[in-house]
Amino acid sequence: MALLRSFSTFTLLLLLLLSTTVISQPQPLLSPAEQDSVYRVLDSVNPHIPWRTLFPDDLCSYGPHGVVCDYFLQDGTDSSSAAQTVHVSELSFGYVSDFNPNPTCSPNATIIPLLFTAFPYLRKLFFYQCFNQATTVVSVPQIPASFGSGLEELVFIDNPSLVGPLSGILRYFTNLRRAVLTGNGVYGNIPDSVAELVNLEELTLSRNQLAGEIPISFAKLKKLKVLDLGGNSFAGKVPESVGSLSQLLKLDLSSNGFYGQIPESFKKLQRLELLDLSYNRFNNSGVPLFLSEMTQLRTVSLSGNMLGGQIPEIWNNLGGILGIGLSEMGLVGKIPASMGVYLRNVRYLGLDNNKLEGTVPQELGLLESVSEINLENNSLSGRVPFKIGHKMKLNGNPQLCVDLGSSFASGGFDKLKECNKQQKPNPAHLTVDSSSSSSSSVQVVVPSMLMATGFLSMIMLMLN
Ligand SMILES: *[C@@H]1O[C@H](CO)[C@@H](O)[C@H](O)[C@H]1NC(C)=O
Ligand SMILES: *[C@@H]1O[C@H](CO)[C@@H](O)[C@H](O)[C@H]1NC(C)=O
Ligand SMILES: *[C@@H]1O[C@H](CO)[C@@H](O)[C@H](O)[C@H]1NC(C)=O
């Protein structure tokens, strides 16, 4: 018994001794040169803050938010001898929120070339609303080949006065997983060399000054999940090879000058949740039938193209769709009743500014999740066969009439005529109209929480 006790005391002492030895071993510090480089970059982003005074100690342990370090094994040492060094692995600038208080950028913030030479272990570089003075254009410095093979995330969001050619920015980053360059002054074409970034999972280039065509070589980006080129001046036909990006969840080509047919190969994008081709010049192919096979779709917009044709019967497998934009695209014919039957989760349905005719199908009244159905500016006619809430937009259909009496919601329909009380109900809806018990079941119920103001806000809602 005594032996056991003395043994365990000994073990305890030994453990204590060991742990103090471990603790007393010095943590590696950022080298003075790398520490100085961080100060210089901080000064370039905001010269009004006395960084050296505020953060005099090791910046890896006591630096500002946005400076992140990591431990690396020294080259040539195996893990048993474990000689570690510490280096800056992430740099983030631009105050995002109280939970993400990166260093604020001053109005005369710049990017100094040192940023691309002094941090060989950088994995992530992030600039948020740093360069937004209309009077001060900031150029992306030349990025040397020696930099960047370790970079995994490059994120520049809303820096409109930051300019540079895309070909110069994306070069050399062979390990890049996320390239998010949105709302900046990036210009030029997508270089063919982008196809060498084979680890790329997200390429978001929206709202820049980019032009040219999508390179065919894009097909090599097999890991791509997000491709967003919206709001640029891209043009030309979309290459069929985009359809071989089988991991894509989001494809946004909106607000560009793409034309020709929507590639048939898109039907291979079986995982796609968002397809936004709106406001281009896609022409003459109608609403693509292959949409019926994209069963994961949550949001689809083809608005503002010259596709024409009738709305096809493709909705029976698309019950997961939340938002549909088929506005301003030259649609003719009738609204299929099947849209009301199958699109049980739809919150936004835009069919406005087409040449749709015939009656409003009573089945649209069954869409209980909806917060807006926009049928404005078509040639619809007859009696609207259900009670309409204020989320139903019907103006600009001169042949349409509504029952404005006590049983219908009022307001917002001033441009619609009231149905003649003597008018025979539309024969197609005779059974429903004459049955008072079913009239409440076809009411458009509007969830107050989901006040989508339009298709774009729908998308924002879903992506956040
Ligand atoms: C930024 O502007 C301030 C005056 O607002 C000036 O004192 C400072 O030198 C400028 N810094 C740079 C890097 O241009
Ligand atoms: C589609 O648009 C392109 C470019 O605007 C045009 O050259 C082509 O003739 C159009 N095709 C059809 C079938 O309308
Ligand atoms: C329908 O047309 C009118 C008049 O041109 C316009 O004011 C209104 O915004 C249009 N509706 C939609 C949804 O575009």
XYZ file of C-alpha atoms in Angstrom, residues 2-16:
15
model
C 2.723 2.413 0.994
C 4.734 1.385 -1.998
C 1.821 2.121 -4.264
C 1.285 5.538 -2.704
C 4.919 6.542 -3.026
C 4.915 5.298 -6.593
C 1.935 7.415 -7.564
C 3.436 10.438 -5.822
C 6.561 9.891 -7.834
C 4.524 9.637 -11.057
C 2.723 12.841 -10.188
C 5.991 14.652 -9.566
C 7.378 13.347 -12.823
C 4.307 14.495 -14.707
C 4.522 17.941 -13.117
